Amino acid sequence: MNTLELDVEDRAIINRLQDGLPLAPYPYVLVAAELGLSEEELLERLARLRDSGVLTRFGPMYHAERLGGGLTLAALAVPEADYERVAGILDAFPEVAHNYRREHRLNMWFVLATESAERIPEVVAELETATGLRVFNMPKEREFHVRLHLPV
């Protein structure tokens, strides 16, 4: 758990950046000016928030399929005794974006992102071989865009 105290500026930065960056040659200059900060102060605070673990990821979100890549949601039914071992196997695959536990028969869910759509079934097969478990591949049928903003 992170114990870093967030001051007013930190909260303003987090809240503002959840709305994205302006498409401009110097977006941080513009955001810093909105917040009454210098660009240097904004970047230093962002670095501190990342280094302290308050922000675990700060970066662009790409639409993998529009870039020619593959993307799918998948799940495994992992015996509890093997959970950590299987999680370690998944973590070693660069195509696994992240995995997480769910309270369900399919208790390990993860996202696969590949350089091509054709690579998805190949990676699924590799994961099945590596884990000894069936991978339930659930490719996207329809896309919904849900804006998530978590005010702090």
PDB file of C-alpha atoms in Angstrom:
ATOM      1  CA  MET A   1       0.000   0.000   0.000  1.00  0.00           C
ATOM      2  CA  ASN A   2       1.244   3.455  -0.857  1.00  0.00           C
ATOM      3  CA  THR A   3       1.489   5.964   1.955  1.00  0.00           C
ATOM      4  CA  LEU A   4       2.479   9.057  -0.078  1.00  0.00           C
ATOM      5  CA  GLU A   5       0.433  12.084   0.910  1.00  0.00           C
ATOM      6  CA  LEU A   6      -1.129  13.821  -2.078  1.00  0.00           C
ATOM      7  CA  ASP A   7      -1.236  17.587  -1.913  1.00  0.00           C
ATOM      8  CA  VAL A   8      -3.611  19.865  -3.821  1.00  0.00           C
ATOM      9  CA  GLU A   9      -1.300  20.032  -6.853  1.00  0.00           C
ATOM     10  CA  ASP A  10      -0.872  16.248  -7.019  1.00  0.00           C
ATOM     11  CA  ARG A  11      -4.624  15.773  -6.937  1.00  0.00           C
ATOM     12  CA  ALA A  12      -5.130  18.445  -9.604  1.00  0.00           C
ATOM     13  CA  ILE A  13      -2.531  16.770 -11.843  1.00  0.00           C
ATOM     14  CA  ILE A  14      -4.112  13.320 -11.483  1.00  0.00           C
ATOM     15  CA  ASN A  15      -7.604  14.660 -12.071  1.00  0.00           C
ATOM     16  CA  ARG A  16      -6.547  16.750 -15.075  1.00  0.00           C
ATOM     17  CA  LEU A  17      -4.491  14.036 -16.784  1.00  0.00           C
ATOM     18  CA  GLN A  18      -7.373  11.577 -16.642  1.00  0.00           C
ATOM     19  CA  ASP A  19      -8.902  13.762 -19.352  1.00  0.00           C
ATOM     20  CA  GLY A  20      -5.896  13.207 -21.619  1.00  0.00           C
ATOM     21  CA  LEU A  21      -3.189  15.436 -23.016  1.00  0.00           C
ATOM     22  CA  PRO A  22      -3.769  18.112 -25.639  1.00  0.00           C
ATOM     23  CA  LEU A  23      -2.614  17.243 -29.148  1.00  0.00           C
ATOM     24  CA  ALA A  24       0.030  19.927 -29.334  1.00  0.00           C
ATOM     25  CA  PRO A  25       3.803  20.087 -29.812  1.00  0.00           C
ATOM     26  CA  TYR A  26       4.307  20.753 -26.060  1.00  0.00           C
ATOM     27  CA  PRO A  27       1.316  19.243 -24.246  1.00  0.00           C
ATOM     28  CA  TYR A  28       2.908  19.331 -20.801  1.00  0.00           C
ATOM     29  CA  VAL A  29       3.510  23.075 -21.098  1.00  0.00           C
ATOM     30  CA  LEU A  30      -0.204  23.570 -21.786  1.00  0.00           C
ATOM     31  CA  VAL A  31      -1.366  21.318 -18.947  1.00  0.00           C
ATOM     32  CA  ALA A  32       1.120  22.869 -16.535  1.00  0.00           C
ATOM     33  CA  ALA A  33      -0.175  26.345 -17.409  1.00  0.00           C
ATOM     34  CA  GLU A  34      -3.776  25.172 -16.792  1.00  0.00           C
ATOM     35  CA  LEU A  35      -2.722  23.990 -13.346  1.00  0.00           C
ATOM     36  CA  GLY A  36      -0.605  27.049 -12.490  1.00  0.00           C
ATOM     37  CA  LEU A  37       2.624  25.023 -12.565  1.00  0.00           C
ATOM     38  CA  SER A  38       5.790  25.101 -14.628  1.00  0.00           C
ATOM     39  CA  GLU A  39       6.381  22.273 -17.083  1.00  0.00           C
ATOM     40  CA  GLU A  40       9.389  21.186 -15.010  1.00  0.00           C
ATOM     41  CA  GLU A  41       7.330  21.035 -11.814  1.00  0.00           C
ATOM     42  CA  LEU A  42       4.595  19.052 -13.539  1.00  0.00           C
ATOM     43  CA  LEU A  43       7.094  16.527 -14.914  1.00  0.00           C
ATOM     44  CA  GLU A  44       8.872  16.226 -11.551  1.00  0.00           C
ATOM     45  CA  ARG A  45       5.586  15.601  -9.770  1.00  0.00           C
ATOM     46  CA  LEU A  46       4.577  13.008 -12.366  1.00  0.00           C
ATOM     47  CA  ALA A  47       7.909  11.233 -11.921  1.00  0.00           C
ATOM     48  CA  ARG A  48       7.480  11.270  -8.118  1.00  0.00           C
ATOM     49  CA  LEU A  49       3.930   9.900  -8.396  1.00  0.00           C
ATOM     50  CA  ARG A  50       5.166   7.088 -10.648  1.00  0.00           C
ATOM     51  CA  ASP A  51       8.264   6.331  -8.570  1.00  0.00           C
ATOM     52  CA  SER A  52       6.197   6.160  -5.385  1.00  0.00           C
ATOM     53  CA  GLY A  53       3.629   3.833  -6.957  1.00  0.00           C
ATOM     54  CA  VAL A  54       0.710   6.262  -6.729  1.00  0.00           C
ATOM     55  CA  LEU A  55       0.566   6.044 -10.522  1.00  0.00           C
ATOM     56  CA  THR A  56       1.348   2.568 -11.796  1.00  0.00           C
ATOM     57  CA  ARG A  57       0.996   3.456 -15.456  1.00  0.00           C
ATOM     58  CA  PHE A  58       0.999   6.716 -17.354  1.00  0.00           C
ATOM     59  CA  GLY A  59       1.025   6.482 -21.108  1.00  0.00           C
ATOM     60  CA  PRO A  60      -1.036   6.367 -24.268  1.00  0.00           C
ATOM     61  CA  MET A  61      -3.705   3.780 -24.946  1.00  0.00           C
ATOM     62  CA  TYR A  62      -3.365   2.330 -28.439  1.00  0.00           C
ATOM     63  CA  HIS A  63      -6.054   0.548 -30.402  1.00  0.00           C
ATOM     64  CA  ALA A  64      -4.094  -2.637 -31.131  1.00  0.00           C
ATOM     65  CA  GLU A  65      -6.448  -3.905 -33.815  1.00  0.00           C
ATOM     66  CA  ARG A  66      -6.291  -0.671 -35.809  1.00  0.00           C
ATOM     67  CA  LEU A  67      -2.510  -0.999 -35.741  1.00  0.00           C
ATOM     68  CA  GLY A  68      -2.783  -4.512 -37.200  1.00  0.00           C
ATOM     69  CA  GLY A  69      -2.376  -6.306 -33.899  1.00  0.00           C
ATOM     70  CA  GLY A  70      -4.466  -8.850 -32.077  1.00  0.00           C
ATOM     71  CA  LEU A  71      -6.217  -8.419 -28.760  1.00  0.00           C
ATOM     72  CA  THR A  72      -8.345 -10.811 -26.752  1.00  0.00           C
ATOM     73  CA  LEU A  73      -9.576 -11.509 -23.258  1.00  0.00           C
ATOM     74  CA  ALA A  74      -8.814 -14.978 -21.944  1.00  0.00           C
ATOM     75  CA  ALA A  75      -9.256 -16.993 -18.778  1.00  0.00           C
ATOM     76  CA  LEU A  76      -8.045 -20.127 -17.052  1.00  0.00           C
ATOM     77  CA  ALA A  77      -9.496 -22.380 -14.370  1.00  0.00           C
ATOM     78  CA  VAL A  78      -6.408 -22.702 -12.186  1.00  0.00           C
ATOM     79  CA  PRO A  79      -6.272 -25.101  -9.229  1.00  0.00           C
ATOM     80  CA  GLU A  80      -5.608 -22.994  -6.140  1.00  0.00           C
ATOM     81  CA  ALA A  81      -2.425 -24.913  -5.310  1.00  0.00           C
ATOM     82  CA  ASP A  82      -0.999 -23.995  -8.754  1.00  0.00           C
ATOM     83  CA  TYR A  83      -2.193 -20.385  -8.858  1.00  0.00           C
ATOM     84  CA  GLU A  84       1.153 -18.653  -8.235  1.00  0.00           C
ATOM     85  CA  ARG A  85       3.041 -21.042 -10.530  1.00  0.00           C
ATOM     86  CA  VAL A  86       0.623 -20.426 -13.398  1.00  0.00           C
ATOM     87  CA  ALA A  87       0.648 -16.662 -12.770  1.00  0.00           C
ATOM     88  CA  GLY A  88       4.436 -16.760 -13.094  1.00  0.00           C
ATOM     89  CA  ILE A  89       4.165 -18.614 -16.405  1.00  0.00           C
ATOM     90  CA  LEU A  90       1.740 -16.020 -17.765  1.00  0.00           C
ATOM     91  CA  ASP A  91       3.941 -13.161 -16.547  1.00  0.00           C
ATOM     92  CA  ALA A  92       6.816 -14.567 -18.630  1.00  0.00           C
ATOM     93  CA  PHE A  93       4.837 -14.200 -21.868  1.00  0.00           C
ATOM     94  CA  PRO A  94       5.343 -10.716 -23.358  1.00  0.00           C
ATOM     95  CA  GLU A  95       1.942 -11.031 -25.047  1.00  0.00           C
ATOM     96  CA  VAL A  96       0.147 -11.169 -21.679  1.00  0.00           C
ATOM     97  CA  ALA A  97      -0.667  -7.575 -20.793  1.00  0.00           C
ATOM     98  CA  HIS A  98      -1.733  -8.400 -17.237  1.00  0.00           C
ATOM     99  CA  ASN A  99      -3.564 -11.067 -15.310  1.00  0.00           C
ATOM    100  CA  TYR A 100      -5.844 -10.905 -12.328  1.00  0.00           C
ATOM    101  CA  ARG A 101      -7.807 -13.145  -9.958  1.00  0.00           C
ATOM    102  CA  ARG A 102     -11.557 -13.487 -10.119  1.00  0.00           C
ATOM    103  CA  GLU A 103     -13.892 -15.288  -7.755  1.00  0.00           C
ATOM    104  CA  HIS A 104     -15.230 -17.689 -10.363  1.00  0.00           C
ATOM    105  CA  ARG A 105     -14.511 -21.153 -11.719  1.00  0.00           C
ATOM    106  CA  LEU A 106     -12.414 -19.303 -14.316  1.00  0.00           C
ATOM    107  CA  ASN A 107     -10.294 -17.689 -11.640  1.00  0.00           C
ATOM    108  CA  MET A 108      -7.420 -16.201 -13.675  1.00  0.00           C
ATOM    109  CA  TRP A 109      -8.226 -13.658 -16.382  1.00  0.00           C
ATOM    110  CA  PHE A 110      -5.789 -11.949 -18.672  1.00  0.00           C
ATOM    111  CA  VAL A 111      -5.477  -9.881 -21.824  1.00  0.00           C
ATOM    112  CA  LEU A 112      -3.405 -11.052 -24.785  1.00  0.00           C
ATOM    113  CA  ALA A 113      -1.999  -8.423 -27.122  1.00  0.00           C
ATOM    114  CA  THR A 114      -0.063  -9.607 -30.169  1.00  0.00           C
ATOM    115  CA  GLU A 115       1.619  -8.004 -33.157  1.00  0.00           C
ATOM    116  CA  SER A 116      -0.852  -9.686 -35.511  1.00  0.00           C
ATOM    117  CA  ALA A 117      -4.334 -11.162 -35.150  1.00  0.00           C
ATOM    118  CA  GLU A 118      -3.013 -14.479 -36.449  1.00  0.00           C
ATOM    119  CA  ARG A 119      -0.659 -14.714 -33.473  1.00  0.00           C
ATOM    120  CA  ILE A 120      -3.498 -14.937 -30.905  1.00  0.00           C
ATOM    121  CA  PRO A 121      -4.312 -18.652 -31.465  1.00  0.00           C
ATOM    122  CA  GLU A 122      -0.595 -19.446 -31.544  1.00  0.00           C
ATOM    123  CA  VAL A 123      -0.035 -17.810 -28.159  1.00  0.00           C
ATOM    124  CA  VAL A 124      -3.153 -19.496 -26.762  1.00  0.00           C
ATOM    125  CA  ALA A 125      -1.694 -22.863 -27.806  1.00  0.00           C
ATOM    126  CA  GLU A 126       1.693 -21.967 -26.293  1.00  0.00           C
ATOM    127  CA  LEU A 127       0.007 -20.996 -23.011  1.00  0.00           C
ATOM    128  CA  GLU A 128      -1.948 -24.253 -22.933  1.00  0.00           C
ATOM    129  CA  THR A 129       1.267 -26.207 -23.421  1.00  0.00           C
ATOM    130  CA  ALA A 130       3.145 -24.190 -20.797  1.00  0.00           C
ATOM    131  CA  THR A 131       0.421 -24.324 -18.150  1.00  0.00           C
ATOM    132  CA  GLY A 132      -1.182 -27.669 -18.948  1.00  0.00           C
ATOM    133  CA  LEU A 133      -4.550 -25.907 -18.719  1.00  0.00           C
ATOM    134  CA  ARG A 134      -7.218 -25.037 -21.270  1.00  0.00           C
ATOM    135  CA  VAL A 135      -7.257 -21.360 -22.217  1.00  0.00           C
ATOM    136  CA  PHE A 136     -10.754 -19.937 -22.682  1.00  0.00           C
ATOM    137  CA  ASN A 137     -10.308 -17.386 -25.464  1.00  0.00           C
ATOM    138  CA  MET A 138     -13.045 -14.736 -25.530  1.00  0.00           C
ATOM    139  CA  PRO A 139     -12.401 -12.459 -28.509  1.00  0.00           C
ATOM    140  CA  LYS A 140     -14.208  -9.157 -28.683  1.00  0.00           C
ATOM    141  CA  GLU A 141     -17.467  -9.249 -30.618  1.00  0.00           C
ATOM    142  CA  ARG A 142     -18.448  -5.660 -30.075  1.00  0.00           C
ATOM    143  CA  GLU A 143     -16.590  -2.695 -28.657  1.00  0.00           C
ATOM    144  CA  PHE A 144     -17.923  -0.349 -26.019  1.00  0.00           C
ATOM    145  CA  HIS A 145     -16.079   2.762 -24.947  1.00  0.00           C
ATOM    146  CA  VAL A 146     -16.638   3.549 -21.300  1.00  0.00           C
ATOM    147  CA  ARG A 147     -14.978   6.666 -20.018  1.00  0.00           C
ATOM    148  CA  LEU A 148     -13.504   6.077 -16.601  1.00  0.00           C
ATOM    149  CA  HIS A 149     -12.568   9.028 -14.441  1.00  0.00           C
ATOM    150  CA  LEU A 150     -11.643   8.489 -10.812  1.00  0.00           C
ATOM    151  CA  PRO A 151     -11.504  11.855  -9.049  1.00  0.00           C
ATOM    152  CA  VAL A 152      -8.969  12.079  -6.233  1.00  0.00           C
TER     153      VAL A 152
END
